[in-house]
PDB file of C-alpha atoms in Angstrom:
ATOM      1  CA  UNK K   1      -0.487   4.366 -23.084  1.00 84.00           C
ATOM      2  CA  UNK K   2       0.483   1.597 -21.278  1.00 90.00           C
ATOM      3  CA  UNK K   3      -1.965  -0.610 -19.138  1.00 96.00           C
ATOM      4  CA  UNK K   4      -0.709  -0.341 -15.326  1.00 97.00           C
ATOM      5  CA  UNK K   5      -3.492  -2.576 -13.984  1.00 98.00           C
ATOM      6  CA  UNK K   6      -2.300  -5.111 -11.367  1.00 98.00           C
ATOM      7  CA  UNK K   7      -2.836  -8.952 -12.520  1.00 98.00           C
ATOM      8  CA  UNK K   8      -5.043 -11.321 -10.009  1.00 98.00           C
ATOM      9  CA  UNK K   9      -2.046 -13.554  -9.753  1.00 98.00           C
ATOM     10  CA  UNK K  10       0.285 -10.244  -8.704  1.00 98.00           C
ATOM     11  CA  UNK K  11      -2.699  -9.631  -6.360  1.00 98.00           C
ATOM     12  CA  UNK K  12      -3.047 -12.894  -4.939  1.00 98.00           C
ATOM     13  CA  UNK K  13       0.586 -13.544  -3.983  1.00 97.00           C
ATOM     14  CA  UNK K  14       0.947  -9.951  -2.168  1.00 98.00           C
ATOM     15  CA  UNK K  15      -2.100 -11.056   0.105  1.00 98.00           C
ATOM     16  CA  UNK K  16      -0.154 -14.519   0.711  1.00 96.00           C
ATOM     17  CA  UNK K  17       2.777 -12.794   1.655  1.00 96.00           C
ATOM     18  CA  UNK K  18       0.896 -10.176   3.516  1.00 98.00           C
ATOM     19  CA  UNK K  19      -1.202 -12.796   5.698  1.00 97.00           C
ATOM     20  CA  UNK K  20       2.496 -15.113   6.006  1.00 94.00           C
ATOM     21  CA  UNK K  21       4.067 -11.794   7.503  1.00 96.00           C
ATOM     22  CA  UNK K  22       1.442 -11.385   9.713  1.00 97.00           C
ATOM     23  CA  UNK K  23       1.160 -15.116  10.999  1.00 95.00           C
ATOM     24  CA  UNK K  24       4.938 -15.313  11.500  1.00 94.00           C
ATOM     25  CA  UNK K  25       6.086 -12.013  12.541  1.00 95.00           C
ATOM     26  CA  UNK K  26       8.793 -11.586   9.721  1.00 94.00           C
ATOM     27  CA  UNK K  27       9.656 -11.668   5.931  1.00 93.00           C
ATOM     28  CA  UNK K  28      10.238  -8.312   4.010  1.00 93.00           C
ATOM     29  CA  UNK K  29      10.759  -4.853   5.284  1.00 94.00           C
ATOM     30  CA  UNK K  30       7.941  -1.942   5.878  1.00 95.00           C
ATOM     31  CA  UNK K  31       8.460  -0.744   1.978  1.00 96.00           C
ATOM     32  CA  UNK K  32       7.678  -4.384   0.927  1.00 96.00           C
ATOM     33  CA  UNK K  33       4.963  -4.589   3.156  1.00 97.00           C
ATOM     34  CA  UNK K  34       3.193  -0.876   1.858  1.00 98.00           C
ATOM     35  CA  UNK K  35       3.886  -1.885  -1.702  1.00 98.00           C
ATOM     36  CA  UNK K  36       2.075  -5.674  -1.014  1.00 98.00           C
ATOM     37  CA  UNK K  37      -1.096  -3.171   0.356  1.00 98.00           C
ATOM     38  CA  UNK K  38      -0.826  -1.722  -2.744  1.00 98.00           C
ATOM     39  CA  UNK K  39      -0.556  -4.877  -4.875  1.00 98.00           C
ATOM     40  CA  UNK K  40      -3.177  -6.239  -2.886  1.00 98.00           C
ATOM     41  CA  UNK K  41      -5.403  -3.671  -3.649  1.00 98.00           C
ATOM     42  CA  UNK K  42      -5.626  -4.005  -7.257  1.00 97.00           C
ATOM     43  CA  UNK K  43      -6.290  -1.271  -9.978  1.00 96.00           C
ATOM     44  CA  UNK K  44      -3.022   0.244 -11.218  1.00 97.00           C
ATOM     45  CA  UNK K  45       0.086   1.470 -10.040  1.00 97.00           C
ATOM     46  CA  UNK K  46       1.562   4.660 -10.777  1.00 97.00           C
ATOM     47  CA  UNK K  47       4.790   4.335 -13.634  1.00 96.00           C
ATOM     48  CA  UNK K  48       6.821   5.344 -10.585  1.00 97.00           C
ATOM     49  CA  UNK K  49       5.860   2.267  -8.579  1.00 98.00           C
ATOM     50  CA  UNK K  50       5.973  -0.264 -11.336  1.00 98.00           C
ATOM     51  CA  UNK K  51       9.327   0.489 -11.604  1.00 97.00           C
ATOM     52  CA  UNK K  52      10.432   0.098  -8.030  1.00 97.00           C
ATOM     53  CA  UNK K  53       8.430  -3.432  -7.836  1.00 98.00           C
ATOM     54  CA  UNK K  54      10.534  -4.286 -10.981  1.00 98.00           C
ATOM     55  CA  UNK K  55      13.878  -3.442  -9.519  1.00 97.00           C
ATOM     56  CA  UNK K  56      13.207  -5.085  -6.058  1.00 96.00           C
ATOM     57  CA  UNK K  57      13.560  -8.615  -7.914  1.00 95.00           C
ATOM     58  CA  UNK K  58      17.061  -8.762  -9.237  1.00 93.00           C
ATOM     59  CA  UNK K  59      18.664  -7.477  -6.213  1.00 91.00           C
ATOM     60  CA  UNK K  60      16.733 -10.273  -4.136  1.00 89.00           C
ATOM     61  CA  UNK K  61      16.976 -13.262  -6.472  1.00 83.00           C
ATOM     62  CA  UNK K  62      19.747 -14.839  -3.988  1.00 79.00           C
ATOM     63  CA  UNK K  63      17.549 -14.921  -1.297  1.00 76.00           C
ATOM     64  CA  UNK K  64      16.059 -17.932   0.492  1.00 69.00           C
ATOM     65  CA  UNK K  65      12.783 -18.665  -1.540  1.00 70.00           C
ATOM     66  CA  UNK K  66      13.482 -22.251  -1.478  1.00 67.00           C
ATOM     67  CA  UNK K  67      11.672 -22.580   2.082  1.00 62.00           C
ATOM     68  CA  UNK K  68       8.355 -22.200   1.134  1.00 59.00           C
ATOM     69  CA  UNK K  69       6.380 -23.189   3.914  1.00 56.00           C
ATOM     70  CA  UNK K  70       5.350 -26.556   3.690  1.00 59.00           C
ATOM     71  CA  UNK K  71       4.484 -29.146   6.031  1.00 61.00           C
ATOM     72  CA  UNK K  72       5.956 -27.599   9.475  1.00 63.00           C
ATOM     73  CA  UNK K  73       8.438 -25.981   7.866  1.00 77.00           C
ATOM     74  CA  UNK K  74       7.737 -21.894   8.292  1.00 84.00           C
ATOM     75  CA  UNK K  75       8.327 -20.103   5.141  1.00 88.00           C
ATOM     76  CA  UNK K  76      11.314 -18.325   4.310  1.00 88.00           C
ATOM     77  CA  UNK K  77      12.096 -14.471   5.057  1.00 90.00           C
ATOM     78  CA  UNK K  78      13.165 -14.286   2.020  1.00 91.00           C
ATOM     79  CA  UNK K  79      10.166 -16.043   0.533  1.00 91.00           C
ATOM     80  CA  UNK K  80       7.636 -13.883   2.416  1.00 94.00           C
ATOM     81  CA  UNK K  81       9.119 -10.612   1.122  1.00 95.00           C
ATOM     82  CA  UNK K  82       9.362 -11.966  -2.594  1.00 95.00           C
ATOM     83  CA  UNK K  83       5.633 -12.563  -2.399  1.00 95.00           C
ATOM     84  CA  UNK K  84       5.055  -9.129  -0.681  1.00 97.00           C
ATOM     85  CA  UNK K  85       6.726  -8.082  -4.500  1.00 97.00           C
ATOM     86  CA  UNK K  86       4.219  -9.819  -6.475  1.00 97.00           C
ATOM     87  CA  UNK K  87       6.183 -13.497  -6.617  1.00 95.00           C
ATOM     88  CA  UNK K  88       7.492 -14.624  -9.673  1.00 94.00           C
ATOM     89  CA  UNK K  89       4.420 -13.017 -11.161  1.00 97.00           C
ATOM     90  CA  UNK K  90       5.352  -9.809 -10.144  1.00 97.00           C
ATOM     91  CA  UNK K  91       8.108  -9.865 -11.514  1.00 97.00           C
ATOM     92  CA  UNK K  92       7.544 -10.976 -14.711  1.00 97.00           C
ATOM     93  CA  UNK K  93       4.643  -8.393 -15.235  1.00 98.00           C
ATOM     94  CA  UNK K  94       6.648  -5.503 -13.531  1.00 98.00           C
ATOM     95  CA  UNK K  95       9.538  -6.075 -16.237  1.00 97.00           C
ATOM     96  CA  UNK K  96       7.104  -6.399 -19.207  1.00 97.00           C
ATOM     97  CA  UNK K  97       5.717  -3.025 -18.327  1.00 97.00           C
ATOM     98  CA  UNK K  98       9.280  -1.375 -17.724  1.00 97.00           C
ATOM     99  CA  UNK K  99      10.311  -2.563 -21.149  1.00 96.00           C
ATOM    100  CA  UNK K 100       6.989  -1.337 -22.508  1.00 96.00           C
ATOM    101  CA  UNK K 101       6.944   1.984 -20.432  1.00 95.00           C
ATOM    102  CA  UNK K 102      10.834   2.160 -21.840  1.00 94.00           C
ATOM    103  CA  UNK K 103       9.236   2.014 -25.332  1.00 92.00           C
ATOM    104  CA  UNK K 104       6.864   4.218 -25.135  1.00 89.00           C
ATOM    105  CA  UNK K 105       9.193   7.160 -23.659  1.00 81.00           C
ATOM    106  CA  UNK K 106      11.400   6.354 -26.327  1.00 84.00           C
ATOM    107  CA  UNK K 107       8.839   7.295 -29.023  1.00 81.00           C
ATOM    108  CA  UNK K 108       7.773  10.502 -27.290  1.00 69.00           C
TER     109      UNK K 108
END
């Protein structure tokens, strides 16, 4: 069985994004913003939702995640909604546990 349970770092970069979207009014879309409550959140995610944080990332690796917010600068859309994902966190731990979850329905 493979362990679901959201990292801190996963958590911590959905409530960034979460507060940013708030603050500025924009970045991601109303399915980012549920799955960054759920991220948020902590415990586990269904195998379902694991797999639709881990395909949100290569279809949004062009976006604008260069503007990160700093100094005056507001933060990108694009950055706001990759951190409602998880970040590059996210992504890295959503892929591990598709490959894993791939695995394991492989030997069943």
């Amino acid at each position: 069985m493979t362990d679901l349970s959201i990292p801190k770092k996963v958590q911590e970069n959905a409530k960034k994004g979460l507060k940013l979207r708030d603050e500025y009014g924009f970045g991601g879309t109303e399915a980012g913003e549920h799955m960054a409550e759920k991220l948020a959140k902590g415990g586990d995610l269904s195998e379902k939702d694991v797999r639709h944080v881990a395909a949100y990332f290569p279809r949004h690796a062009h976006d604008n995640l260069d503007q990160t917010g700093k100094g005056d600068e507001k933060p990108s859309r694009g950055y706001i909604a990759w951190l409602l994902w998880g970040g590059d966190e996210g992504r890295t731990w959503s892929e591990k546990k598709v490959g894993q979850l791939d695995k394991q329905d492989e030997r069943a």
